[in-house]
mmCIF file of C-alpha atoms in Angstrom:
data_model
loop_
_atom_site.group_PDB
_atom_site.id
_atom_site.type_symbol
_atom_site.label_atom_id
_atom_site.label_comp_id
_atom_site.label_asym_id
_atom_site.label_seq_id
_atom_site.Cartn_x
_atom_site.Cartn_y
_atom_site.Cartn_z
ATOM 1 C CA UNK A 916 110.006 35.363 81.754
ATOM 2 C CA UNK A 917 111.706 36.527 78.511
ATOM 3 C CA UNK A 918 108.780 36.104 76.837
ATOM 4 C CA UNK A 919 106.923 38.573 78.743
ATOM 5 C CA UNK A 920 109.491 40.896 78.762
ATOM 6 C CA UNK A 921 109.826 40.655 75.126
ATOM 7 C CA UNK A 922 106.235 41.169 74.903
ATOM 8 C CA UNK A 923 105.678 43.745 77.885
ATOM 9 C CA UNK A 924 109.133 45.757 77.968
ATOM 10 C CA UNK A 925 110.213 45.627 74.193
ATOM 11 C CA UNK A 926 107.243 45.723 71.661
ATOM 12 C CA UNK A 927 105.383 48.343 73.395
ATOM 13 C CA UNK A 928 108.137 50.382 73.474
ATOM 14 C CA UNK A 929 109.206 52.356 70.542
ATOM 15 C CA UNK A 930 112.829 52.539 72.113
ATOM 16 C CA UNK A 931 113.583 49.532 72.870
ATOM 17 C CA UNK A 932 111.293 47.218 69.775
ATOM 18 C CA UNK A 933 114.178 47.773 67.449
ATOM 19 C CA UNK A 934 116.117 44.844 69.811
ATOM 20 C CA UNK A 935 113.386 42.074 69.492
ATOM 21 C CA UNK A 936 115.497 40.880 66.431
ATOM 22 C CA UNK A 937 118.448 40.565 67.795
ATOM 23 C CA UNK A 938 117.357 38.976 70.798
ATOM 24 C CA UNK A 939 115.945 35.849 69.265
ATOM 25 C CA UNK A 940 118.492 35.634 66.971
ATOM 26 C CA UNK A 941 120.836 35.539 70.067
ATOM 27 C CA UNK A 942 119.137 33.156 71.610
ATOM 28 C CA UNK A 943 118.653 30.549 69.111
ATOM 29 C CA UNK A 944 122.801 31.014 68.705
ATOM 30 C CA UNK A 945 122.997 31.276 72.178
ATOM 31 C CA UNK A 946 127.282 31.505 71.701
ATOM 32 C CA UNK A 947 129.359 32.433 74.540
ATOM 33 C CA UNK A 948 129.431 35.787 73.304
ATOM 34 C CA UNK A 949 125.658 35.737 73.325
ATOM 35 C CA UNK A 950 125.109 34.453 77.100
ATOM 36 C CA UNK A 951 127.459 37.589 78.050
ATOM 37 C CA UNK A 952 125.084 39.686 76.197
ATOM 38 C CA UNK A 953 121.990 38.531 78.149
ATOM 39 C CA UNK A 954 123.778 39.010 81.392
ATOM 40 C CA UNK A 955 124.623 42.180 80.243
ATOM 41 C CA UNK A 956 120.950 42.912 79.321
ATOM 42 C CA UNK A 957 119.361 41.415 82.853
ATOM 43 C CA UNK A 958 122.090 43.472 85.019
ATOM 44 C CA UNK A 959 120.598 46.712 83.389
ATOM 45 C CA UNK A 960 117.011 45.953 83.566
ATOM 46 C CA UNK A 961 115.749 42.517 85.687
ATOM 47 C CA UNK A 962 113.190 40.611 84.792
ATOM 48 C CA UNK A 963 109.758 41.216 85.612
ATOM 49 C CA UNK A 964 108.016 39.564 88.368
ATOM 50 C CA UNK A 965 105.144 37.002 88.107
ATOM 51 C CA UNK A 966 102.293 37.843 88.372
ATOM 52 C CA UNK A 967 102.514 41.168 86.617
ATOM 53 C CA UNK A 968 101.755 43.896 88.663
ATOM 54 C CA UNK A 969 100.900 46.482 86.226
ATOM 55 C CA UNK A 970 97.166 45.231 86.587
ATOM 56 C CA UNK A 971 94.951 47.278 89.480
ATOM 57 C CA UNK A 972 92.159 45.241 90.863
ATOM 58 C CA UNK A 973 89.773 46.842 88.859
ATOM 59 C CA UNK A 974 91.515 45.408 85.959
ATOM 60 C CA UNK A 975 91.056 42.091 87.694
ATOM 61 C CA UNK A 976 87.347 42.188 88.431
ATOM 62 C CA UNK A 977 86.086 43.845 84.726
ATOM 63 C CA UNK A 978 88.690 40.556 82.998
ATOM 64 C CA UNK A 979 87.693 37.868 85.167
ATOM 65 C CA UNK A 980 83.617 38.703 85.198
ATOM 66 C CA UNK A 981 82.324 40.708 81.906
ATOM 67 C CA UNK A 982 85.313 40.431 79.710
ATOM 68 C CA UNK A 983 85.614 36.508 80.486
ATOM 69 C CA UNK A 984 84.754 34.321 77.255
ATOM 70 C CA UNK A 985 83.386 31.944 79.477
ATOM 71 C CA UNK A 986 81.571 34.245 81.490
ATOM 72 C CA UNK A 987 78.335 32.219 83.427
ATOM 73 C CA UNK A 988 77.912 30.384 86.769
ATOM 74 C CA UNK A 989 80.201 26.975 85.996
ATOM 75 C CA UNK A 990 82.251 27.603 83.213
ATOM 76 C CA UNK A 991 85.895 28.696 83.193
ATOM 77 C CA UNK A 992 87.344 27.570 79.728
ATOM 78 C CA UNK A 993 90.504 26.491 79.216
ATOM 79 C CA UNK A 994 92.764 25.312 82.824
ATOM 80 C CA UNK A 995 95.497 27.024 83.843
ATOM 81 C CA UNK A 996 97.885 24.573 82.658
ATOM 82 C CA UNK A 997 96.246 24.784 78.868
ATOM 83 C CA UNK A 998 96.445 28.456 78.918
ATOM 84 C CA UNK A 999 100.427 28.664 79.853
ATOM 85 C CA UNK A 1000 100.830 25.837 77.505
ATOM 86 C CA UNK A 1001 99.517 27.798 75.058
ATOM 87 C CA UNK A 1002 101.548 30.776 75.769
ATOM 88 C CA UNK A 1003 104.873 28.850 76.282
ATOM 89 C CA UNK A 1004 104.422 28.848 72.429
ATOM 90 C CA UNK A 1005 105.073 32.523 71.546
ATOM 91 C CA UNK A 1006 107.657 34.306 71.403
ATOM 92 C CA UNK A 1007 106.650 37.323 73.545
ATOM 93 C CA UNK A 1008 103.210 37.716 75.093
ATOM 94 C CA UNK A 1009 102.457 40.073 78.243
ATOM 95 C CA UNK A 1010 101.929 36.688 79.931
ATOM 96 C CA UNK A 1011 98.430 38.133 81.524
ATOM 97 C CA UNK A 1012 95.916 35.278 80.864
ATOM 98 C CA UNK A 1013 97.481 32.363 83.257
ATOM 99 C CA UNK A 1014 97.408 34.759 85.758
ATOM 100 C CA UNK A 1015 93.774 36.012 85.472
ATOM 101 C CA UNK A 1016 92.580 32.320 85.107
ATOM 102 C CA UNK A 1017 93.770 31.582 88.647
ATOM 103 C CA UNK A 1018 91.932 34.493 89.767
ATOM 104 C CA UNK A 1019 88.957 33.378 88.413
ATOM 105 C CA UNK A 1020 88.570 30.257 90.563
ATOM 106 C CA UNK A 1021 89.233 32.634 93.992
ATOM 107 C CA UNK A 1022 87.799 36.178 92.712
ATOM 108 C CA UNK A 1023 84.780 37.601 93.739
ATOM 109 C CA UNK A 1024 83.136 37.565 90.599
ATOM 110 C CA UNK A 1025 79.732 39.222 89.120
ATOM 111 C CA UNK A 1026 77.888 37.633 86.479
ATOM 112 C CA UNK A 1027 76.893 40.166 83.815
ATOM 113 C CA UNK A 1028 73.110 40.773 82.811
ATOM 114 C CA UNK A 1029 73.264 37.949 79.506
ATOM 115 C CA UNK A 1030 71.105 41.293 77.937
ATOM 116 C CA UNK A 1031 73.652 43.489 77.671
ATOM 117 C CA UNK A 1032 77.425 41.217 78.225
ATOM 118 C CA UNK A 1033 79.304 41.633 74.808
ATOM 119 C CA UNK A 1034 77.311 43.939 73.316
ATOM 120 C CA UNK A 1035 77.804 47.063 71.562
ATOM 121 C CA UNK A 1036 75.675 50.204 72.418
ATOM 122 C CA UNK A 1037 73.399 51.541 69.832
ATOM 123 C CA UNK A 1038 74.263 55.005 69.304
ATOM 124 C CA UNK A 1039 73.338 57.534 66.481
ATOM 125 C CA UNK A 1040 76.505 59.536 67.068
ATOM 126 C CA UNK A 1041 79.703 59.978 64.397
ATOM 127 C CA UNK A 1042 82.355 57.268 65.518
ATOM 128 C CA UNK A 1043 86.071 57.069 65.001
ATOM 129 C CA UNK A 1044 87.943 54.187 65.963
ATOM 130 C CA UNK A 1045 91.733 53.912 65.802
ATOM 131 C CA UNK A 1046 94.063 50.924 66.192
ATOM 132 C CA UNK A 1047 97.794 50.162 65.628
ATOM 133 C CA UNK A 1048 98.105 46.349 63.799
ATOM 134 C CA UNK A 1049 101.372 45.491 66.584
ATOM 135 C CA UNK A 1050 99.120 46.605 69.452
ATOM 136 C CA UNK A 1051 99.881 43.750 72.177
ATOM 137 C CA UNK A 1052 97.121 44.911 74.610
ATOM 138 C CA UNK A 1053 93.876 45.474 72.600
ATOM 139 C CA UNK A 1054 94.514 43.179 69.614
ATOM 140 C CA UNK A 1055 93.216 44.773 66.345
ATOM 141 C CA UNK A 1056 90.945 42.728 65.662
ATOM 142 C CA UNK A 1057 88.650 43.620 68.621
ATOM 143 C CA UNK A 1058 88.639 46.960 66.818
ATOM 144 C CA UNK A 1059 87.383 45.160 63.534
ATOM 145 C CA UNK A 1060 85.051 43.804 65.468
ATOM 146 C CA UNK A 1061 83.213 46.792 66.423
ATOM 147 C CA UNK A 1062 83.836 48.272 63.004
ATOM 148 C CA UNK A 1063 82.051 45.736 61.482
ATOM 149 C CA UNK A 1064 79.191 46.215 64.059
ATOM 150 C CA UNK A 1065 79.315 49.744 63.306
ATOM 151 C CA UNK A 1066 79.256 49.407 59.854
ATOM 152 C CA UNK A 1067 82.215 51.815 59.863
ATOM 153 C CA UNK A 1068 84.585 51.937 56.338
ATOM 154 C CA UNK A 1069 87.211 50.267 57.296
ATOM 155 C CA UNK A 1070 89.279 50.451 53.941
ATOM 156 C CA UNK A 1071 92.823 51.646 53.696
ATOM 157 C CA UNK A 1072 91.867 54.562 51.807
ATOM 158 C CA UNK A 1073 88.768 56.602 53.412
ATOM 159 C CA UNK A 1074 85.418 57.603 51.732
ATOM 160 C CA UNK A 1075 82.809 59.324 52.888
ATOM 161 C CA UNK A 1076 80.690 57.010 54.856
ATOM 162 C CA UNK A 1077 76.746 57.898 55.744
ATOM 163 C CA UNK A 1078 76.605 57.324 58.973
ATOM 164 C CA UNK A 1079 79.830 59.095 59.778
ATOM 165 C CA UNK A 1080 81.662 56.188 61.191
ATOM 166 C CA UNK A 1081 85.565 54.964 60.333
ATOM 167 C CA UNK A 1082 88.082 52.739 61.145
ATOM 168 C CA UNK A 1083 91.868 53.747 61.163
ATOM 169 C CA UNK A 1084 94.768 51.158 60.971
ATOM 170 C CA UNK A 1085 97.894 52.244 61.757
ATOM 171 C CA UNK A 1086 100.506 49.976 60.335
ATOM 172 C CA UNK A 1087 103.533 49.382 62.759
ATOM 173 C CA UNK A 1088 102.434 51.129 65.323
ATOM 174 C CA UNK A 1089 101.578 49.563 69.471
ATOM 175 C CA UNK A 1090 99.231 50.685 71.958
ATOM 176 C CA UNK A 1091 98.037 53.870 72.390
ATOM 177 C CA UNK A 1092 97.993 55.100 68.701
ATOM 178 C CA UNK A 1093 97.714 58.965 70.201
ATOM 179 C CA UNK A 1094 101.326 58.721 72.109
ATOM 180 C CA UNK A 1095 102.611 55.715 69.721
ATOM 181 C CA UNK A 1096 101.988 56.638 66.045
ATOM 182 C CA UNK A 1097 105.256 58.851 65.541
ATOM 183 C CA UNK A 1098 105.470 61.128 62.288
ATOM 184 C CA UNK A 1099 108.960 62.079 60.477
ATOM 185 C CA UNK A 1100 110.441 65.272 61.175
ATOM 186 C CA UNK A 1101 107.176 66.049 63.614
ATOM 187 C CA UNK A 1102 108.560 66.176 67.578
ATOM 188 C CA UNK A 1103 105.277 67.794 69.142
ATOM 189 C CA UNK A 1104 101.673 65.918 67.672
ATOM 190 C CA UNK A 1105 101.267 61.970 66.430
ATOM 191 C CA UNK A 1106 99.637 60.965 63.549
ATOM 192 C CA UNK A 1107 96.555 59.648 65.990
ATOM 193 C CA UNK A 1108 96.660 63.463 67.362
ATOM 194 C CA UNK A 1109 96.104 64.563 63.812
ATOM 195 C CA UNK A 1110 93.296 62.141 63.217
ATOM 196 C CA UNK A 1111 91.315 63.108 65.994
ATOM 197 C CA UNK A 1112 91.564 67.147 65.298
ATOM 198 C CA UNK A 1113 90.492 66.345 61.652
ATOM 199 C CA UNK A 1114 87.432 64.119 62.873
ATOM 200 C CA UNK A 1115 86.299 66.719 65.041
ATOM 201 C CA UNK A 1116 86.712 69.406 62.718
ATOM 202 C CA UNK A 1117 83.263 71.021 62.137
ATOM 203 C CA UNK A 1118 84.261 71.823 58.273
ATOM 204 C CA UNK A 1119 85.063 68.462 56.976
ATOM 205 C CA UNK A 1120 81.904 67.025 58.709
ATOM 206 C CA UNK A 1121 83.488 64.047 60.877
ATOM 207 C CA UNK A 1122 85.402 62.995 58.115
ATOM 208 C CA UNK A 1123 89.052 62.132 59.011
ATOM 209 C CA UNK A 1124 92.074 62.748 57.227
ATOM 210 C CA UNK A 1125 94.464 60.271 57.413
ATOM 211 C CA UNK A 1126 97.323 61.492 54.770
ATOM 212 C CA UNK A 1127 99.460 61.448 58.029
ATOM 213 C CA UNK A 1128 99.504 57.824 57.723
ATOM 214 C CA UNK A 1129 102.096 57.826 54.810
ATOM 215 C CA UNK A 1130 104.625 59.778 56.553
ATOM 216 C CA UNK A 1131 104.937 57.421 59.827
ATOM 217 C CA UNK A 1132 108.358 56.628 61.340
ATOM 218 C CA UNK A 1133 109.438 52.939 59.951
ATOM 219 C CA UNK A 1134 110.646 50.848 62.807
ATOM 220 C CA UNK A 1135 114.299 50.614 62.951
ATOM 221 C CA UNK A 1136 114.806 46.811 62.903
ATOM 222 C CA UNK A 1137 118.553 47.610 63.102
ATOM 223 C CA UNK A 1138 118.849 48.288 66.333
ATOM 224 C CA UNK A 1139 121.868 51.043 65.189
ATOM 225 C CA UNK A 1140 121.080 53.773 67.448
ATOM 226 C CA UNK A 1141 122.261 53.699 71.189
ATOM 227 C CA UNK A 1142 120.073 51.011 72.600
ATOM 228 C CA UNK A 1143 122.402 48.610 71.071
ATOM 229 C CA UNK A 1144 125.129 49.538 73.559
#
């Protein structure tokens, strides 16, 4: 259960990441002083419950029919069992996929059309695609994916590309660049916000301008400010 909440609760939150740290360290010490801490911790904010309910049914049906690796008549991958195995190994995790693989056996599934499951649309359009590299929902490397499909430049430092199409990293940052990717001294538009305006900004012809980038707010690993209390 801490390992969801370290992964659900604490780095996709911008408030409250800066306490991952100390956390493990605590509880590989695990002192007296520690086991007060955690109690301390638990009486402020409990534990999640299993399963999660943060996901909706329609999450549900899309993850167990066309986003399952698996996905045909018979074949459900990996057991239950192997899946939580797997995850009892990480530190933090949001602790979805046991869940959804017991809903796959019961669920009322629909087999996607084998024509068009996992495939990318062919569009003609100017693309911009945007991911933080500690996003714990949509892993960045699905992004890459489809950047690579794209044929979008995906380097750190953007140049023009032909068919107007780019890939934008945003080191340190979680889920949902446009809320997530903070800027110092800058209280009312993200870095993401900036990135889109400049994309869709007729003059510089869908290219975007990602100087923003540089002037990100580091993560606080210190935990000093007033979470700590």
């Amino acid at each position: 259960a801490m390992r969801v909440r370290l992964g659900k609760d604490h780095m996709m939150n911008d408030y409250m990441r800066p306490l991952v740290h100390p956390i493990i360290y605590r509880l590989y010490r695990c002192s007296t002083a520690d086991v007060s801490a955690f109690e301390h911790l638990l009486s402020l904010s409990p534990l999640p419950s299993q399963p999660s309910e943060m996901a909706l049914g329609l999450l549900y049906h899309v993850a167990v029919s066309d986003m399952w690796p698996w996905t045909n008549e018979s074949d459900s991958g990996p057991t239950y069992e192997e899946f939580l195995e797997q995850e009892e190994q990480y530190y933090f995790s949001a602790g979805l996929t046991p869940d959804l693989r017991q809903l796959w056996d019961i669920w009322n599934r629909y087999i996607p059309k084998q024509d068009v499951w996992r495939r990318f649309a062919d569009i003609s359009l100017p693309v911009l695609m945007m991911s933080g590299d500690l996003d714990a929902q949509t892993h960045i490397s699905q992004g890459l994916h489809m950047a690579q499909y794209y044929e979008a430049n995906i380097d750190d430092t953007i140049v023009v590309n032909p068919n107007q199409r780019y890939f934008v990293t945003f080191p340190n940052v979680a889920h949902g660049v446009l809320e997530t990717s903070f800027i110092q001294n800058e209280s009312s538009f993200t870095c993401g916000m900036y990135v889109v305006r400049s994309f869709v900004d007729l003059e510089r012809n869908y290219l975007p301008d990602t100087s923003c980038i540089a002037q990100l707010v580091e993560i606080d690993w210190t935990a000093s400010s007033g979470v700590s209390q």
